[in-house]
PDB file of C-alpha atoms and ligand atoms in Angstrom:
ATOM      1  CA  MET A   1       0.000   0.000   0.000  1.00 96.00           C
ATOM      2  CA  GLU A   2       1.460   3.333  -1.026  1.00 97.00           C
ATOM      3  CA  ARG A   3       1.316   6.076   1.609  1.00 98.00           C
ATOM      4  CA  ARG A   4       1.226   9.810   0.970  1.00 98.00           C
ATOM      5  CA  GLY A   5       1.531  12.858   3.161  1.00 98.00           C
ATOM      6  CA  LEU A   6      -1.967  14.303   3.672  1.00 98.00           C
ATOM      7  CA  GLY A   7      -0.821  17.574   2.122  1.00 98.00           C
ATOM      8  CA  SER A   8       2.006  19.502   3.748  1.00 97.00           C
ATOM      9  CA  LYS A   9       0.179  20.893   6.790  1.00 96.00           C
ATOM     10  CA  ALA A  10      -1.713  18.003   8.373  1.00 96.00           C
ATOM     11  CA  GLY A  11       1.392  16.197   9.633  1.00 96.00           C
ATOM     12  CA  ILE A  12      -0.169  12.793   8.863  1.00 97.00           C
ATOM     13  CA  GLU A  13       0.879  10.103   6.441  1.00 98.00           C
ATOM     14  CA  VAL A  14      -2.096   8.224   5.027  1.00 98.00           C
ATOM     15  CA  PRO A  15      -2.588   5.057   2.978  1.00 98.00           C
ATOM     16  CA  VAL A  16      -3.769   5.915  -0.531  1.00 98.00           C
ATOM     17  CA  VAL A  17      -6.762   3.588  -0.009  1.00 98.00           C
ATOM     18  CA  GLY A  18      -8.769   3.825   3.196  1.00 98.00           C
ATOM     19  CA  VAL A  19     -12.325   2.785   4.090  1.00 98.00           C
ATOM     20  CA  GLY A  20     -15.565   4.804   4.170  1.00 98.00           C
ATOM     21  CA  THR A  21     -18.295   3.816   6.608  1.00 97.00           C
ATOM     22  CA  TRP A  22     -21.530   5.357   5.314  1.00 95.00           C
ATOM     23  CA  GLN A  23     -24.242   2.645   5.446  1.00 93.00           C
ATOM     24  CA  THR A  24     -21.700  -0.171   5.083  1.00 94.00           C
ATOM     25  CA  LEU A  25     -20.670  -0.771   8.712  1.00 95.00           C
ATOM     26  CA  GLU A  26     -24.317  -1.028   9.729  1.00 95.00           C
ATOM     27  CA  ARG A  27     -24.921  -3.403   6.810  1.00 96.00           C
ATOM     28  CA  ALA A  28     -21.928  -5.512   7.857  1.00 95.00           C
ATOM     29  CA  ALA A  29     -23.122  -5.507  11.494  1.00 95.00           C
ATOM     30  CA  SER A  30     -26.526  -6.823  10.415  1.00 95.00           C
ATOM     31  CA  ARG A  31     -24.785  -9.953   9.069  1.00 94.00           C
ATOM     32  CA  GLY A  32     -23.607 -11.029  12.485  1.00 87.00           C
ATOM     33  CA  ARG A  33     -21.388 -10.435  15.460  1.00 81.00           C
ATOM     34  CA  GLY A  34     -17.771  -9.953  14.611  1.00 94.00           C
ATOM     35  CA  VAL A  35     -18.302  -9.079  10.939  1.00 96.00           C
ATOM     36  CA  VAL A  36     -17.377  -5.418  11.422  1.00 97.00           C
ATOM     37  CA  ARG A  37     -14.366  -6.360  13.524  1.00 97.00           C
ATOM     38  CA  ASP A  38     -13.162  -8.760  10.807  1.00 97.00           C
ATOM     39  CA  LEU A  39     -13.705  -6.171   8.077  1.00 97.00           C
ATOM     40  CA  VAL A  40     -11.818  -3.474   9.973  1.00 98.00           C
ATOM     41  CA  GLY A  41      -9.060  -5.944  10.907  1.00 98.00           C
ATOM     42  CA  GLU A  42      -8.635  -7.005   7.288  1.00 98.00           C
ATOM     43  CA  ALA A  43      -8.288  -3.376   6.172  1.00 98.00           C
ATOM     44  CA  ILE A  44      -5.667  -2.755   8.855  1.00 98.00           C
ATOM     45  CA  SER A  45      -3.696  -5.861   7.940  1.00 98.00           C
ATOM     46  CA  LEU A  46      -3.622  -4.756   4.285  1.00 98.00           C
ATOM     47  CA  GLY A  47      -2.421  -1.270   5.202  1.00 98.00           C
ATOM     48  CA  ALA A  48      -5.753   0.386   4.273  1.00 98.00           C
ATOM     49  CA  ASN A  49      -5.920   1.660   7.834  1.00 98.00           C
ATOM     50  CA  LEU A  50      -7.708   5.011   7.512  1.00 98.00           C
ATOM     51  CA  PHE A  51     -11.427   4.909   8.376  1.00 98.00           C
ATOM     52  CA  ASP A  52     -13.828   7.788   7.691  1.00 98.00           C
ATOM     53  CA  SER A  53     -17.033   8.175   9.674  1.00 98.00           C
ATOM     54  CA  SER A  54     -19.594  10.738  10.859  1.00 96.00           C
ATOM     55  CA  PRO A  55     -22.407  11.125  13.380  1.00 96.00           C
ATOM     56  CA  MET A  56     -24.606  11.304  10.270  1.00 93.00           C
ATOM     57  CA  TYR A  57     -23.870   7.606   9.547  1.00 93.00           C
ATOM     58  CA  GLY A  58     -26.139   6.107  12.209  1.00 91.00           C
ATOM     59  CA  ARG A  59     -24.176   3.750  14.482  1.00 95.00           C
ATOM     60  CA  ALA A  60     -21.014   3.801  12.348  1.00 96.00           C
ATOM     61  CA  GLU A  61     -18.758   5.763  14.717  1.00 97.00           C
ATOM     62  CA  ARG A  62     -19.632   3.504  17.594  1.00 97.00           C
ATOM     63  CA  LEU A  63     -19.267   0.307  15.538  1.00 97.00           C
ATOM     64  CA  LEU A  64     -15.878   1.533  14.320  1.00 97.00           C
ATOM     65  CA  GLY A  65     -14.790   2.282  17.882  1.00 97.00           C
ATOM     66  CA  GLU A  66     -15.809  -1.209  19.014  1.00 96.00           C
ATOM     67  CA  ALA A  67     -13.993  -2.793  16.067  1.00 97.00           C
ATOM     68  CA  LEU A  68     -10.829  -0.873  16.993  1.00 97.00           C
ATOM     69  CA  GLU A  69     -10.822  -1.903  20.640  1.00 97.00           C
ATOM     70  CA  GLY A  70      -7.368  -3.160  21.559  1.00 97.00           C
ATOM     71  CA  ARG A  71      -5.799  -1.936  18.304  1.00 98.00           C
ATOM     72  CA  ARG A  72      -6.768   1.731  18.041  1.00 98.00           C
ATOM     73  CA  GLU A  73      -3.135   2.769  17.531  1.00 98.00           C
ATOM     74  CA  GLN A  74      -2.983   0.692  14.330  1.00 98.00           C
ATOM     75  CA  ALA A  75      -5.601   2.880  12.647  1.00 98.00           C
ATOM     76  CA  LEU A  76      -6.102   6.462  11.518  1.00 98.00           C
ATOM     77  CA  VAL A  77      -9.611   7.717  12.208  1.00 98.00           C
ATOM     78  CA  ALA A  78     -11.341  10.544  10.391  1.00 98.00           C
ATOM     79  CA  THR A  79     -14.773  11.622  11.565  1.00 98.00           C
ATOM     80  CA  LYS A  80     -16.990  14.708  11.506  1.00 98.00           C
ATOM     81  CA  ILE A  81     -19.135  17.208  13.365  1.00 98.00           C
ATOM     82  CA  TRP A  82     -22.570  17.505  11.768  1.00 96.00           C
ATOM     83  CA  THR A  83     -24.989  19.942  13.398  1.00 96.00           C
ATOM     84  CA  PRO A  84     -25.829  23.657  13.285  1.00 96.00           C
ATOM     85  CA  SER A  85     -25.516  23.845  17.103  1.00 97.00           C
ATOM     86  CA  ALA A  86     -22.228  24.558  18.898  1.00 96.00           C
ATOM     87  CA  GLU A  87     -23.456  22.712  22.019  1.00 97.00           C
ATOM     88  CA  GLU A  88     -24.488  19.622  20.065  1.00 97.00           C
ATOM     89  CA  GLY A  89     -21.183  19.826  18.159  1.00 98.00           C
ATOM     90  CA  ARG A  90     -19.306  19.593  21.460  1.00 98.00           C
ATOM     91  CA  ARG A  91     -21.480  16.643  22.535  1.00 98.00           C
ATOM     92  CA  GLN A  92     -20.832  14.871  19.222  1.00 98.00           C
ATOM     93  CA  ALA A  93     -17.085  15.366  19.660  1.00 98.00           C
ATOM     94  CA  GLU A  94     -17.064  14.106  23.267  1.00 98.00           C
ATOM     95  CA  ARG A  95     -19.092  11.030  22.268  1.00 98.00           C
ATOM     96  CA  ALA A  96     -16.893  10.240  19.273  1.00 98.00           C
ATOM     97  CA  LEU A  97     -13.683  10.763  21.257  1.00 98.00           C
ATOM     98  CA  SER A  98     -14.920   8.411  23.972  1.00 98.00           C
ATOM     99  CA  TRP A  99     -15.696   5.687  21.381  1.00 98.00           C
ATOM    100  CA  LEU A 100     -12.510   6.248  19.380  1.00 98.00           C
ATOM    101  CA  GLY A 101      -9.850   5.953  22.042  1.00 97.00           C
ATOM    102  CA  GLY A 102      -9.656   9.632  22.973  1.00 98.00           C
ATOM    103  CA  HIS A 103      -8.081  10.783  19.719  1.00 98.00           C
ATOM    104  CA  VAL A 104      -9.345  11.607  16.225  1.00 98.00           C
ATOM    105  CA  ASP A 105      -6.630  11.879  13.588  1.00 98.00           C
ATOM    106  CA  LEU A 106      -8.665  14.006  11.166  1.00 98.00           C
ATOM    107  CA  TYR A 107     -11.731  15.858  12.474  1.00 98.00           C
ATOM    108  CA  GLN A 108     -13.866  17.400   9.749  1.00 98.00           C
ATOM    109  CA  VAL A 109     -16.878  19.687   9.576  1.00 98.00           C
ATOM    110  CA  HIS A 110     -19.511  17.727   7.665  1.00 97.00           C
ATOM    111  CA  ASN A 111     -21.050  19.513   4.673  1.00 97.00           C
ATOM    112  CA  LEU A 112     -19.682  22.854   5.962  1.00 96.00           C
ATOM    113  CA  VAL A 113     -22.564  23.031   8.460  1.00 97.00           C
ATOM    114  CA  ALA A 114     -21.753  25.949  10.827  1.00 96.00           C
ATOM    115  CA  TRP A 115     -18.086  25.506   9.947  1.00 97.00           C
ATOM    116  CA  ARG A 116     -16.773  28.713  11.539  1.00 95.00           C
ATOM    117  CA  ARG A 117     -18.383  27.830  14.870  1.00 95.00           C
ATOM    118  CA  HIS A 118     -17.122  24.233  14.848  1.00 98.00           C
ATOM    119  CA  LEU A 119     -13.591  25.248  13.867  1.00 97.00           C
ATOM    120  CA  ASP A 120     -13.318  27.034  17.231  1.00 97.00           C
ATOM    121  CA  LEU A 121     -14.061  23.734  18.989  1.00 98.00           C
ATOM    122  CA  LEU A 122     -11.791  21.681  16.735  1.00 98.00           C
ATOM    123  CA  GLU A 123      -8.894  24.110  17.214  1.00 98.00           C
ATOM    124  CA  GLU A 124      -9.387  23.835  20.975  1.00 98.00           C
ATOM    125  CA  LEU A 125      -9.317  20.015  20.758  1.00 98.00           C
ATOM    126  CA  GLN A 126      -6.282  20.173  18.474  1.00 98.00           C
ATOM    127  CA  ALA A 127      -4.410  22.381  20.959  1.00 98.00           C
ATOM    128  CA  ALA A 128      -5.245  19.833  23.672  1.00 98.00           C
ATOM    129  CA  GLY A 129      -3.749  17.036  21.546  1.00 98.00           C
ATOM    130  CA  ARG A 130      -7.089  15.232  21.110  1.00 98.00           C
ATOM    131  CA  VAL A 131      -7.376  15.987  17.401  1.00 98.00           C
ATOM    132  CA  GLY A 132      -4.654  15.680  14.784  1.00 98.00           C
ATOM    133  CA  ALA A 133      -5.657  17.583  11.664  1.00 98.00           C
ATOM    134  CA  ILE A 134      -8.796  19.616  10.910  1.00 98.00           C
ATOM    135  CA  GLY A 135     -10.772  19.329   7.677  1.00 98.00           C
ATOM    136  CA  LEU A 136     -13.929  20.312   5.830  1.00 98.00           C
ATOM    137  CA  THR A 137     -16.176  18.169   3.648  1.00 98.00           C
ATOM    138  CA  HIS A 138     -18.837  18.762   1.050  1.00 98.00           C
ATOM    139  CA  TYR A 139     -20.382  16.460  -1.521  1.00 97.00           C
ATOM    140  CA  SER A 140     -22.021  19.053  -3.766  1.00 98.00           C
ATOM    141  CA  PRO A 141     -20.450  21.295  -6.419  1.00 97.00           C
ATOM    142  CA  SER A 142     -23.034  23.948  -5.460  1.00 98.00           C
ATOM    143  CA  ALA A 143     -21.061  24.411  -2.214  1.00 98.00           C
ATOM    144  CA  PHE A 144     -17.585  24.539  -3.754  1.00 98.00           C
ATOM    145  CA  GLY A 145     -17.565  28.370  -3.742  1.00 97.00           C
ATOM    146  CA  GLU A 146     -18.042  28.414   0.024  1.00 97.00           C
ATOM    147  CA  LEU A 147     -15.608  25.506   0.386  1.00 98.00           C
ATOM    148  CA  SER A 148     -12.849  27.401  -1.439  1.00 98.00           C
ATOM    149  CA  GLU A 149     -13.493  30.453   0.743  1.00 97.00           C
ATOM    150  CA  ALA A 150     -13.152  28.272   3.849  1.00 97.00           C
ATOM    151  CA  MET A 151      -9.984  26.651   2.477  1.00 98.00           C
ATOM    152  CA  ARG A 152      -8.385  30.096   2.092  1.00 97.00           C
ATOM    153  CA  ASP A 153      -9.311  30.918   5.695  1.00 94.00           C
ATOM    154  CA  GLY A 154      -6.121  29.176   6.832  1.00 94.00           C
ATOM    155  CA  ARG A 155      -7.649  27.166   9.695  1.00 97.00           C
ATOM    156  CA  VAL A 156      -7.954  23.760   8.042  1.00 98.00           C
ATOM    157  CA  GLN A 157      -5.374  21.294   6.826  1.00 98.00           C
ATOM    158  CA  ALA A 158      -7.542  19.020   4.636  1.00 98.00           C
ATOM    159  CA  VAL A 159     -10.709  18.759   2.561  1.00 98.00           C
ATOM    160  CA  GLN A 160     -12.917  15.829   1.616  1.00 98.00           C
ATOM    161  CA  VAL A 161     -14.680  15.979  -1.753  1.00 98.00           C
ATOM    162  CA  PRO A 162     -16.177  13.635  -4.370  1.00 98.00           C
ATOM    163  CA  TYR A 163     -14.019  12.747  -7.376  1.00 98.00           C
ATOM    164  CA  ASN A 164     -14.513  10.044 -10.000  1.00 98.00           C
ATOM    165  CA  PRO A 165     -14.793   9.992 -13.808  1.00 97.00           C
ATOM    166  CA  VAL A 166     -18.419  11.192 -13.749  1.00 97.00           C
ATOM    167  CA  GLU A 167     -17.998  13.765 -10.952  1.00 97.00           C
ATOM    168  CA  ARG A 168     -15.046  15.924 -11.994  1.00 98.00           C
ATOM    169  CA  GLU A 169     -16.089  19.395 -10.796  1.00 98.00           C
ATOM    170  CA  VAL A 170     -13.248  19.514  -8.225  1.00 98.00           C
ATOM    171  CA  GLU A 171     -10.769  19.704 -11.101  1.00 98.00           C
ATOM    172  CA  ARG A 172     -11.832  23.295 -11.782  1.00 98.00           C
ATOM    173  CA  GLU A 173     -11.007  25.006  -8.479  1.00 98.00           C
ATOM    174  CA  ILE A 174     -10.797  22.716  -5.441  1.00 98.00           C
ATOM    175  CA  LEU A 175      -7.895  20.438  -6.445  1.00 98.00           C
ATOM    176  CA  PRO A 176      -5.688  23.288  -7.768  1.00 98.00           C
ATOM    177  CA  LEU A 177      -6.403  25.354  -4.650  1.00 98.00           C
ATOM    178  CA  ALA A 178      -5.706  22.447  -2.295  1.00 98.00           C
ATOM    179  CA  ALA A 179      -2.369  21.864  -4.039  1.00 98.00           C
ATOM    180  CA  GLU A 180      -1.508  25.578  -3.889  1.00 98.00           C
ATOM    181  CA  LEU A 181      -2.324  25.751  -0.157  1.00 98.00           C
ATOM    182  CA  GLY A 182      -0.731  22.395   0.716  1.00 98.00           C
ATOM    183  CA  LEU A 183      -4.029  20.955   1.961  1.00 98.00           C
ATOM    184  CA  GLY A 184      -4.711  17.244   2.160  1.00 98.00           C
ATOM    185  CA  VAL A 185      -7.376  15.794  -0.139  1.00 98.00           C
ATOM    186  CA  VAL A 186      -9.578  12.889   0.936  1.00 98.00           C
ATOM    187  CA  VAL A 187     -11.684  11.548  -1.937  1.00 98.00           C
ATOM    188  CA  MET A 188     -15.214  10.362  -1.141  1.00 98.00           C
ATOM    189  CA  ARG A 189     -17.557   8.504  -3.505  1.00 97.00           C
ATOM    190  CA  PRO A 190     -14.928   6.892  -5.761  1.00 98.00           C
ATOM    191  CA  PHE A 191     -17.633   4.667  -7.259  1.00 97.00           C
ATOM    192  CA  ALA A 192     -20.295   7.418  -7.322  1.00 96.00           C
ATOM    193  CA  GLU A 193     -22.027   5.671  -4.387  1.00 94.00           C
ATOM    194  CA  GLY A 194     -21.796   2.373  -6.279  1.00 93.00           C
ATOM    195  CA  ARG A 195     -23.496   3.645  -9.467  1.00 95.00           C
ATOM    196  CA  LEU A 196     -20.293   3.237 -11.501  1.00 97.00           C
ATOM    197  CA  LEU A 197     -20.150  -0.445 -10.603  1.00 96.00           C
ATOM    198  CA  ARG A 198     -23.621  -1.497 -11.712  1.00 94.00           C
ATOM    199  CA  ARG A 199     -22.600  -2.242 -15.299  1.00 89.00           C
ATOM    200  CA  GLN A 200     -18.947  -3.120 -15.601  1.00 94.00           C
ATOM    201  CA  PRO A 201     -16.674  -3.278 -18.669  1.00 96.00           C
ATOM    202  CA  ASP A 202     -15.714  -6.687 -20.065  1.00 93.00           C
ATOM    203  CA  PRO A 203     -12.390  -8.056 -18.784  1.00 92.00           C
ATOM    204  CA  GLY A 204     -10.981  -7.611 -22.314  1.00 95.00           C
ATOM    205  CA  GLN A 205     -11.609  -3.872 -22.168  1.00 96.00           C
ATOM    206  CA  LEU A 206      -9.492  -3.701 -19.010  1.00 97.00           C
ATOM    207  CA  ALA A 207      -6.572  -5.658 -20.522  1.00 97.00           C
ATOM    208  CA  PRO A 208      -4.484  -2.501 -21.292  1.00 97.00           C
ATOM    209  CA  LEU A 209      -4.612  -1.686 -17.561  1.00 97.00           C
ATOM    210  CA  ARG A 210      -2.997  -4.935 -16.440  1.00 96.00           C
ATOM    211  CA  ARG A 211       0.484  -3.442 -16.582  1.00 96.00           C
ATOM    212  CA  TYR A 212      -0.659  -0.987 -13.899  1.00 97.00           C
ATOM    213  CA  GLY A 213      -1.641  -3.866 -11.619  1.00 95.00           C
ATOM    214  CA  VAL A 214      -5.333  -3.227 -12.327  1.00 97.00           C
ATOM    215  CA  THR A 215      -7.372  -6.405 -12.731  1.00 95.00           C
ATOM    216  CA  THR A 216     -10.912  -5.275 -11.859  1.00 97.00           C
ATOM    217  CA  TRP A 217     -13.178  -2.333 -12.663  1.00 98.00           C
ATOM    218  CA  PRO A 218     -13.295  -0.983  -9.059  1.00 98.00           C
ATOM    219  CA  GLN A 219      -9.472  -1.004  -9.056  1.00 98.00           C
ATOM    220  CA  ALA A 220      -9.465   0.885 -12.373  1.00 98.00           C
ATOM    221  CA  LEU A 221     -11.617   3.617 -10.830  1.00 98.00           C
ATOM    222  CA  LEU A 222      -9.397   3.867  -7.739  1.00 98.00           C
ATOM    223  CA  ALA A 223      -6.281   4.020  -9.929  1.00 98.00           C
ATOM    224  CA  TRP A 224      -7.893   6.761 -12.052  1.00 98.00           C
ATOM    225  CA  ILE A 225      -8.308   8.898  -8.908  1.00 98.00           C
ATOM    226  CA  LEU A 226      -4.928   8.114  -7.340  1.00 98.00           C
ATOM    227  CA  SER A 227      -3.074   8.823 -10.560  1.00 98.00           C
ATOM    228  CA  ASP A 228      -3.751  12.473  -9.754  1.00 98.00           C
ATOM    229  CA  PRO A 229      -1.067  13.279  -7.142  1.00 97.00           C
ATOM    230  CA  ARG A 230      -3.243  16.054  -5.697  1.00 98.00           C
ATOM    231  CA  CYS A 231      -5.439  13.280  -4.218  1.00 98.00           C
ATOM    232  CA  HIS A 232      -3.939  11.685  -1.119  1.00 98.00           C
ATOM    233  CA  VAL A 233      -6.412   9.053   0.085  1.00 98.00           C
ATOM    234  CA  VAL A 234      -9.569   7.574  -1.407  1.00 98.00           C
ATOM    235  CA  ILE A 235     -12.168   6.026   0.914  1.00 98.00           C
ATOM    236  CA  PRO A 236     -14.319   3.401  -0.856  1.00 98.00           C
ATOM    237  CA  ALA A 237     -17.007   2.012   1.445  1.00 97.00           C
ATOM    238  CA  THR A 238     -17.931  -1.649   1.477  1.00 97.00           C
ATOM    239  CA  SER A 239     -19.678  -4.078   3.789  1.00 97.00           C
ATOM    240  CA  ARG A 240     -17.868  -7.069   2.216  1.00 97.00           C
ATOM    241  CA  ILE A 241     -14.483  -8.300   3.361  1.00 97.00           C
ATOM    242  CA  GLU A 242     -13.490  -9.610  -0.096  1.00 97.00           C
ATOM    243  CA  ARG A 243     -14.130  -6.132  -1.508  1.00 98.00           C
ATOM    244  CA  VAL A 244     -11.934  -4.592   1.184  1.00 98.00           C
ATOM    245  CA  ARG A 245      -9.193  -6.819  -0.265  1.00 98.00           C
ATOM    246  CA  GLU A 246     -10.016  -5.904  -3.846  1.00 98.00           C
ATOM    247  CA  ASN A 247     -10.054  -2.182  -3.079  1.00 98.00           C
ATOM    248  CA  ALA A 248      -6.870  -2.296  -0.990  1.00 98.00           C
ATOM    249  CA  ALA A 249      -5.064  -3.996  -3.875  1.00 97.00           C
ATOM    250  CA  GLY A 250      -5.889  -0.881  -5.923  1.00 95.00           C
ATOM    251  CA  GLY A 251      -3.508   1.132  -3.756  1.00 94.00           C
ATOM    252  CA  GLU A 252      -0.246  -0.270  -5.002  1.00 94.00           C
ATOM    253  CA  GLY A 253       0.327   1.483  -8.311  1.00 91.00           C
ATOM    254  CA  PRO A 254       2.067   1.978 -10.645  1.00 96.00           C
ATOM    255  CA  TRP A 255      -0.203   4.872 -11.569  1.00 98.00           C
ATOM    256  CA  LEU A 256      -1.949   5.444 -14.872  1.00 98.00           C
ATOM    257  CA  ASP A 257      -0.517   7.631 -17.607  1.00 97.00           C
ATOM    258  CA  ASP A 258      -2.781  10.039 -19.545  1.00 97.00           C
ATOM    259  CA  ASP A 259      -3.829   7.458 -22.137  1.00 97.00           C
ATOM    260  CA  ALA A 260      -4.762   4.851 -19.519  1.00 98.00           C
ATOM    261  CA  ARG A 261      -6.624   7.487 -17.531  1.00 98.00           C
ATOM    262  CA  LYS A 262      -8.567   8.482 -20.636  1.00 98.00           C
ATOM    263  CA  LEU A 263      -9.458   4.834 -21.268  1.00 98.00           C
ATOM    264  CA  VAL A 264     -10.977   4.542 -17.765  1.00 98.00           C
ATOM    265  CA  ALA A 265     -12.881   7.819 -18.145  1.00 97.00           C
ATOM    266  CA  ASP A 266     -14.225   6.721 -21.552  1.00 97.00           C
ATOM    267  CA  LEU A 267     -15.324   3.351 -20.156  1.00 97.00           C
ATOM    268  CA  ALA A 268     -17.018   5.054 -17.196  1.00 96.00           C
ATOM    269  CA  THR A 269     -18.881   7.632 -19.240  1.00 93.00           C
ATOM    270  CA  SER A 270     -20.042   5.154 -21.908  1.00 88.00           C
ATOM    271  CA  ARG A 271     -21.899   3.067 -19.335  1.00 67.00           C
TER     272      ARG A 271
HETATM  273  N1  NAP B 301     -21.941   9.882  -0.414  1.00 55.48           N
HETATM  274  C1  NAP B 301     -21.626  11.037   0.117  1.00 55.48           C
HETATM  275  O1  NAP B 301     -22.207  12.087  -0.211  1.00 55.48           O
HETATM  276  C2  NAP B 301     -20.570  11.149   1.155  1.00 55.48           C
HETATM  277  C3  NAP B 301     -20.517  12.310   1.786  1.00 55.48           C
HETATM  278  C4  NAP B 301     -19.530  12.505   2.689  1.00 55.48           C
HETATM  279  C5  NAP B 301     -18.600  11.515   2.939  1.00 55.48           C
HETATM  280  N2  NAP B 301     -18.668  10.321   2.320  1.00 55.48           N
HETATM  281  C6  NAP B 301     -17.649   9.312   2.683  1.00 55.48           C
HETATM  282  O2  NAP B 301     -17.126   8.701   1.526  1.00 55.48           O
HETATM  283  C7  NAP B 301     -17.282   7.277   1.643  1.00 55.48           C
HETATM  284  C8  NAP B 301     -17.389   6.631   0.285  1.00 55.48           C
HETATM  285  O3  NAP B 301     -18.471   7.126  -0.444  1.00 55.48           O
HETATM  286  P1  NAP B 301     -19.829   6.333  -0.635  1.00 55.48           P
HETATM  287  O4  NAP B 301     -19.987   5.358   0.462  1.00 55.48           O
HETATM  288  O5  NAP B 301     -20.897   7.331  -0.823  1.00 55.48           O
HETATM  289  O6  NAP B 301     -19.705   5.588  -2.036  1.00 55.48           O
HETATM  290  P2  NAP B 301     -18.657   4.669  -2.806  1.00 55.48           P
HETATM  291  O7  NAP B 301     -17.509   4.308  -1.937  1.00 55.48           O
HETATM  292  O8  NAP B 301     -18.407   5.350  -4.109  1.00 55.48           O
HETATM  293  O9  NAP B 301     -19.535   3.374  -3.110  1.00 55.48           O
HETATM  294  C9  NAP B 301     -19.951   2.545  -2.074  1.00 55.48           C
HETATM  295  C10 NAP B 301     -20.744   1.388  -2.645  1.00 55.48           C
HETATM  296  O10 NAP B 301     -19.921   0.607  -3.516  1.00 55.48           O
HETATM  297  C11 NAP B 301     -20.012  -0.766  -3.185  1.00 55.48           C
HETATM  298  N3  NAP B 301     -18.637  -1.303  -3.327  1.00 55.48           N
HETATM  299  C12 NAP B 301     -17.526  -0.913  -2.665  1.00 55.48           C
HETATM  300  N4  NAP B 301     -16.452  -1.586  -3.108  1.00 55.48           N
HETATM  301  C13 NAP B 301     -16.883  -2.432  -4.069  1.00 55.48           C
HETATM  302  C14 NAP B 301     -16.253  -3.392  -4.910  1.00 55.48           C
HETATM  303  N5  NAP B 301     -14.927  -3.604  -4.877  1.00 55.48           N
HETATM  304  N6  NAP B 301     -17.032  -4.079  -5.793  1.00 55.48           N
HETATM  305  C15 NAP B 301     -18.362  -3.867  -5.863  1.00 55.48           C
HETATM  306  N7  NAP B 301     -19.021  -2.974  -5.095  1.00 55.48           N
HETATM  307  C16 NAP B 301     -18.285  -2.267  -4.198  1.00 55.48           C
HETATM  308  C17 NAP B 301     -20.523  -0.858  -1.787  1.00 55.48           C
HETATM  309  O11 NAP B 301     -21.450  -1.930  -1.648  1.00 55.48           O
HETATM  310  P3  NAP B 301     -21.109  -3.263  -0.778  1.00 55.48           P
HETATM  311  O12 NAP B 301     -21.219  -2.890   0.655  1.00 55.48           O
HETATM  312  O13 NAP B 301     -22.185  -4.205  -1.222  1.00 55.48           O
HETATM  313  O14 NAP B 301     -19.730  -3.696  -1.178  1.00 55.48           O
HETATM  314  C18 NAP B 301     -21.268   0.477  -1.578  1.00 55.48           C
HETATM  315  O15 NAP B 301     -22.631   0.328  -1.792  1.00 55.48           O
HETATM  316  C19 NAP B 301     -18.520   7.158   2.547  1.00 55.48           C
HETATM  317  O16 NAP B 301     -18.691   5.861   3.084  1.00 55.48           O
HETATM  318  C20 NAP B 301     -18.218   8.197   3.560  1.00 55.48           C
HETATM  319  O17 NAP B 301     -17.273   7.721   4.500  1.00 55.48           O
HETATM  320  C21 NAP B 301     -19.641  10.121   1.413  1.00 55.48           C
END
């Protein structure tokens, strides 16, 4: 698993492939006791040891905390504050910190909700050593104007945005700005919430990608993202342990050149 600095200001080195937790940890938990623990353990053993969560994802933060019991130091945890209220923001942070071993490596403001207010709290927690880096997330291009304003504010070290061959709006302003400011970039929705995987290219169409270590369509999409060095970690979410393995294997490189990248984009947009 390749590792990259999460930009130049966060002071964290991250695996290029981590694990998202929206809907998937709860789905894994519904399959039986120990499934989440096995899934999280497999990701750690493969080096895909960054996990992204949020209080918006139901029981995910708590399930992640339970799955990390006894091995918290082997993982990097990113989570979020998601509320308009400063008081509730503080409660969310105290709850998450208690589940996640007292430390969050990357604490983000979810969807920019009340971001100025929550940055005060996150800076306080950072000064106390309970939070590593501070970040902002948004999923919608309609918010990228406000996101770029917040990035220039100088208080955050990372952003989390969607990027895949059918959602490329970040190429216009967010990725160049993040690179200029030295901010880390966490990529959400690599498979467009799974939509890009519903109809997959034939194995023969992927043959030119074999020399990049790509053998499956999900790996092609991850490689497409990670071939842009402005992206530091991509966080595909899955409830299936075999897909954790498949996705983690997409983090080894070598990375795609322009022609290979164009092939993946063409295959994705012709579906
Ligand atoms: N969606 C958003 O707006 C949003 C917003 C903020 C943050 N995030 C963060 O970004 C993470 C990733 O985004 P996402 O969860 O929206 O979407 P995603 O990672 O693009 O796609 C997830 C879906 O792909 C399937 N999948 C994963 N790996 C697969 C594989 N190798 N083969 C086949 N299917 C596979 C999963 O189903 P199975 O469980 O069946 O494998 C899941 O339904 C989130 O979990 C969250 O941590 C997302």
